[in-house]
GROMACS .gro file of C-alpha atoms in nm:
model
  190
    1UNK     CA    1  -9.118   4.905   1.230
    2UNK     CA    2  -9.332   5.227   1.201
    3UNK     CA    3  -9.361   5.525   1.439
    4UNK     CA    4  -9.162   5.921   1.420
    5UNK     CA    5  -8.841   6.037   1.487
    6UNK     CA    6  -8.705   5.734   1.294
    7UNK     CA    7  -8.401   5.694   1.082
    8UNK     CA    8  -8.428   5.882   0.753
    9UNK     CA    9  -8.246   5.609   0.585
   10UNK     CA   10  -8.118   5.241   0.556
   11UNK     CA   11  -7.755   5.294   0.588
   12UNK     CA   12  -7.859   5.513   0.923
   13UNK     CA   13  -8.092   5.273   1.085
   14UNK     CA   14  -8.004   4.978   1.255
   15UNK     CA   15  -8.237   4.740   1.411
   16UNK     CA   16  -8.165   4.519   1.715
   17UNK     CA   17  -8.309   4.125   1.767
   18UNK     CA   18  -8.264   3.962   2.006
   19UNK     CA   19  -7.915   4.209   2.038
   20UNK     CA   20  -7.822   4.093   1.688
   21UNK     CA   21  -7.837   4.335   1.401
   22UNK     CA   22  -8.114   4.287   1.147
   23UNK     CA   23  -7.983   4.406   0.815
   24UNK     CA   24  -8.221   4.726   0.715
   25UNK     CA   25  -8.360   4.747   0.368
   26UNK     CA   26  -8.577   5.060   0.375
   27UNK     CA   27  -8.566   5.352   0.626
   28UNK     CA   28  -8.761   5.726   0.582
   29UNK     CA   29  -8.837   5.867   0.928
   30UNK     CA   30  -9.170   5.685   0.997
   31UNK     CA   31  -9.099   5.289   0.862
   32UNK     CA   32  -8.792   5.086   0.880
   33UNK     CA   33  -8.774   4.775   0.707
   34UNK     CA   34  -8.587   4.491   0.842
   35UNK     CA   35  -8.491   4.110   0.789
   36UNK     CA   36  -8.524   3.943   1.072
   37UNK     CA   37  -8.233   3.736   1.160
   38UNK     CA   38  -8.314   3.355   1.087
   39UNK     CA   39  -8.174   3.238   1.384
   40UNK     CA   40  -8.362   3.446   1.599
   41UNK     CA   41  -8.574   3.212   1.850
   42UNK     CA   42  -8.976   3.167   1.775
   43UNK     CA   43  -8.976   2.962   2.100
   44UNK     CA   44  -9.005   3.327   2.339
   45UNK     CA   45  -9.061   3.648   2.294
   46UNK     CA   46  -8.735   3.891   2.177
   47UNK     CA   47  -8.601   4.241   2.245
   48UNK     CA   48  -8.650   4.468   1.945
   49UNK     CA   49  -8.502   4.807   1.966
   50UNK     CA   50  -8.353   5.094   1.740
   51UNK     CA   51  -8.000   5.248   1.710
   52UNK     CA   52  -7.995   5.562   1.604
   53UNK     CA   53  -7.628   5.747   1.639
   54UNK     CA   54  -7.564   5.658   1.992
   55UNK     CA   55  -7.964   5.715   2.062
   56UNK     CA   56  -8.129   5.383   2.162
   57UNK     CA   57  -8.504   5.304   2.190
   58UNK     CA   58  -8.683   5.188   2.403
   59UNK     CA   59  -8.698   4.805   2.407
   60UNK     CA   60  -9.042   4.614   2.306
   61UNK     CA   61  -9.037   4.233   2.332
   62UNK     CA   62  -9.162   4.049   2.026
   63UNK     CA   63  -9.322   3.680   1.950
   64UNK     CA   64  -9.198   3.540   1.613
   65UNK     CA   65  -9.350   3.246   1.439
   66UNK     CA   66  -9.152   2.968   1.289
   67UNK     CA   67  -9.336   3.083   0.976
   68UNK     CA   68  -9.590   3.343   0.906
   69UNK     CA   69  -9.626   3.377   0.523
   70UNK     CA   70  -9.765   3.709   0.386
   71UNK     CA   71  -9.804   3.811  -0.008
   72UNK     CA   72  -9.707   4.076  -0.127
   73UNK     CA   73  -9.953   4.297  -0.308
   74UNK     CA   74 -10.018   4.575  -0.523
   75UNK     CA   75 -10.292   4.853  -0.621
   76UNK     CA   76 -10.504   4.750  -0.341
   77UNK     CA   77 -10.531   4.399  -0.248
   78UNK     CA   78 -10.408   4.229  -0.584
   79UNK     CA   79 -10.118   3.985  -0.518
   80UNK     CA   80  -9.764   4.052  -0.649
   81UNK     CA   81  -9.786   3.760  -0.890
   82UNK     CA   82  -9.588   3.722  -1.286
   83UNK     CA   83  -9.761   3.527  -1.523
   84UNK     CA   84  -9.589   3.251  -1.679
   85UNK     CA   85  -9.464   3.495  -1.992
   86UNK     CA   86  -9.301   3.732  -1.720
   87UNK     CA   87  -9.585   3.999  -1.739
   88UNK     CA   88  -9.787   4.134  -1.388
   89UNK     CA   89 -10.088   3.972  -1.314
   90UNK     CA   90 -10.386   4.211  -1.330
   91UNK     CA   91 -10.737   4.234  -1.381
   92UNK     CA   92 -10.655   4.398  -1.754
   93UNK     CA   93 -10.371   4.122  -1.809
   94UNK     CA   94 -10.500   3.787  -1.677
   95UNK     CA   95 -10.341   3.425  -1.626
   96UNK     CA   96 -10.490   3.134  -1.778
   97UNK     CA   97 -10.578   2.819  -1.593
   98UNK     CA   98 -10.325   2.554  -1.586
   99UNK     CA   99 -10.021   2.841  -1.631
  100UNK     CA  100  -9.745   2.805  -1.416
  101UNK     CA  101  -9.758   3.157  -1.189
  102UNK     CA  102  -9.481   3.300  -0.976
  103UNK     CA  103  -9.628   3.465  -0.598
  104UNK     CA  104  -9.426   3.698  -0.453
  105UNK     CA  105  -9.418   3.619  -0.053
  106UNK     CA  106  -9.258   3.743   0.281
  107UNK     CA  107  -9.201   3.500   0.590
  108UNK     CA  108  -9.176   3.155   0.465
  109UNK     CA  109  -8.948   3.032   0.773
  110UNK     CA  110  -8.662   2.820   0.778
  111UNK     CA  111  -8.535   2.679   0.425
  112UNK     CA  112  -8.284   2.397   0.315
  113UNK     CA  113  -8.005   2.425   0.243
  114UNK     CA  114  -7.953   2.753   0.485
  115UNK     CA  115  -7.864   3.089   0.361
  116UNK     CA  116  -7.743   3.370   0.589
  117UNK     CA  117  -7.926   3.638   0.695
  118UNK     CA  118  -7.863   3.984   0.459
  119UNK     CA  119  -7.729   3.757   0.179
  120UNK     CA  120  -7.908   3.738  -0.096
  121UNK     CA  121  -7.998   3.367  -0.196
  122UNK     CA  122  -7.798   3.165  -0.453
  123UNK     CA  123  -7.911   3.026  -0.776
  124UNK     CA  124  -7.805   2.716  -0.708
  125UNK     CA  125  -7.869   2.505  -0.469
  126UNK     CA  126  -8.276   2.637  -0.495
  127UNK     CA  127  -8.324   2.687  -0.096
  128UNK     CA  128  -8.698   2.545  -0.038
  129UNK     CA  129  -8.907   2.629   0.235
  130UNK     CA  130  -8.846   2.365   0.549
  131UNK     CA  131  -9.200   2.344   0.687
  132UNK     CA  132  -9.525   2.171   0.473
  133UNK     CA  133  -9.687   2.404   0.249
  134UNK     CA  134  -9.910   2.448   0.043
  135UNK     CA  135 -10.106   2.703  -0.210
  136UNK     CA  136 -10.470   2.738  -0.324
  137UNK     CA  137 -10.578   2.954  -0.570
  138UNK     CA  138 -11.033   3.045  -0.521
  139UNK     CA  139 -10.983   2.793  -0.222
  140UNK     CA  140 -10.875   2.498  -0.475
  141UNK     CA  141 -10.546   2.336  -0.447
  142UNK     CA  142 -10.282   2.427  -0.669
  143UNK     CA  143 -10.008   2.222  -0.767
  144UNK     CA  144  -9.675   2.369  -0.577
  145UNK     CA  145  -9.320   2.323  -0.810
  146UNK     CA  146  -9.127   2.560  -0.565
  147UNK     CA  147  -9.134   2.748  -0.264
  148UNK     CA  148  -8.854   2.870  -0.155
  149UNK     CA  149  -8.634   3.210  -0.129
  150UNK     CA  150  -8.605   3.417  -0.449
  151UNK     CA  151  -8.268   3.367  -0.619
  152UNK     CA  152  -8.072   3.650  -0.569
  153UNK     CA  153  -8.285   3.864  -0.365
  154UNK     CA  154  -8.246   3.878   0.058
  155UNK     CA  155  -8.527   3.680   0.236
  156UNK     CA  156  -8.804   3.712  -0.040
  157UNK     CA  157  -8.995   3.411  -0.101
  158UNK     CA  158  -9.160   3.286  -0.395
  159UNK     CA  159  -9.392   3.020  -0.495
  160UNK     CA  160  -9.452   2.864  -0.833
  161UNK     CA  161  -9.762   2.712  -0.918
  162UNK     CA  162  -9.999   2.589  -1.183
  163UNK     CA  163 -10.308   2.740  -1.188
  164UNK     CA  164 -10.642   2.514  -1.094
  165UNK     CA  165 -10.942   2.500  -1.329
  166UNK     CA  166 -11.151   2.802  -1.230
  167UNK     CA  167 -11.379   3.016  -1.414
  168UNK     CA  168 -11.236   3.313  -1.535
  169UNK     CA  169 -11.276   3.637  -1.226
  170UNK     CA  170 -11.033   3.733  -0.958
  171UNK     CA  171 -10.968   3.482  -0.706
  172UNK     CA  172 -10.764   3.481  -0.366
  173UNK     CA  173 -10.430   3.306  -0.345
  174UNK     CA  174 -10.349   3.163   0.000
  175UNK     CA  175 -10.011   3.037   0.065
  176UNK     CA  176  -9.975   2.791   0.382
  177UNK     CA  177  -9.642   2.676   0.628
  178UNK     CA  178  -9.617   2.525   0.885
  179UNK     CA  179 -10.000   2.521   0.926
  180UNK     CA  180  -9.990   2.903   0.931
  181UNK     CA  181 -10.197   3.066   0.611
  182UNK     CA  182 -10.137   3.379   0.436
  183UNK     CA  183 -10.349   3.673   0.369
  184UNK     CA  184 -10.562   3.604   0.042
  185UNK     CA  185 -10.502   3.875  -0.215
  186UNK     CA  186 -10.655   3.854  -0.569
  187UNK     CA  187 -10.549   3.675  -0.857
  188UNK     CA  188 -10.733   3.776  -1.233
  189UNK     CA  189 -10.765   3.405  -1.433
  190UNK     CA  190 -10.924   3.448  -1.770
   0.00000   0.00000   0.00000
């Protein structure tokens, strides 16, 4: 959520949806960053609002997707991505083609077996992403091991693939659910 006059801080903000309480990760007077509930219905729009104190906001109605991946990324539009030995992917620190990659990823959608909202995910069982998916790396296919949330982190996603056979350059990464593709940040292949 962005705007002014917003909470200065996580354990001060609270964020309504649907009139349950998203748990707040991030808060500093102009952004608030929120999980939004998993049970909160993509089948109509929802009331979002603020608490702040006993001050409430005004209410704006929201449409949620059953999915709606987005990467993460980092200086400018390279994608939040460890090679396989652990290390960032960058332009000065490559992948190679046919290493397995980890993506960093936000909205994935519903996952099996369930976790709770503002709990961060178990190691075991893995909780993979419900709906089809799928990744390409420089619009080729690449194979998917997992997609699913991030063991214990709170609603981040991950995928881990193997890279296609591309030249080396930077290439986008797209991830796909649900029929519902990602923004297509950079990934350096050497």
């Amino acid at each position: 959520v962005f705007g002014s006059g917003l909470q200065q801080s996580a354990a001060s903000g609270k964020v309504l949806v649907n009139g349950e309480t998203a748990p707040v990760f991030f808060a500093n007077g102009t952004q608030i960053n929120a999980q939004i509930p998993y049970d909160a219905p993509t089948d109509r729009p929802v009331p979002l609002s603020l608490l702040n104190g006993s001050a409430t906001s005004n209410t704006v109605l929201v449409s949620l997707r059953q999915a709606a991946p987005g990467i993460f990324t980092a200086s400018g539009n390279h994608a939040v991505v460890e090679n396989a030995d652990y290390s960032v992917n960058s332009p000065s620190n490559p992948t190679h083609v046919g290493d397995f990659v980890t993506v960093y990823l936000t909205g994935g959608g519903s996952v099996s077996p369930a976790v709770s909202t503002g709990v961060p995910t178990p190691s075991t069982p893995l909780s993979y992403v419900s709906g089809t998916n799928s990744v390409s790396i420089g619009g080729l296919a690449a194979f998917v091991y997992f997609l699913g949330l991030t063991p214990g982190f709170e609603g981040l996603y991950q995928a881990n693939v193997q890279v296609p056979v591309l030249a080396p350059g930077d290439y986008p990464v797209v991830a796909t659910v649900g029929g519902v593709a990602s923004n297509g940040p950079l990934i350096s292949i050497r």
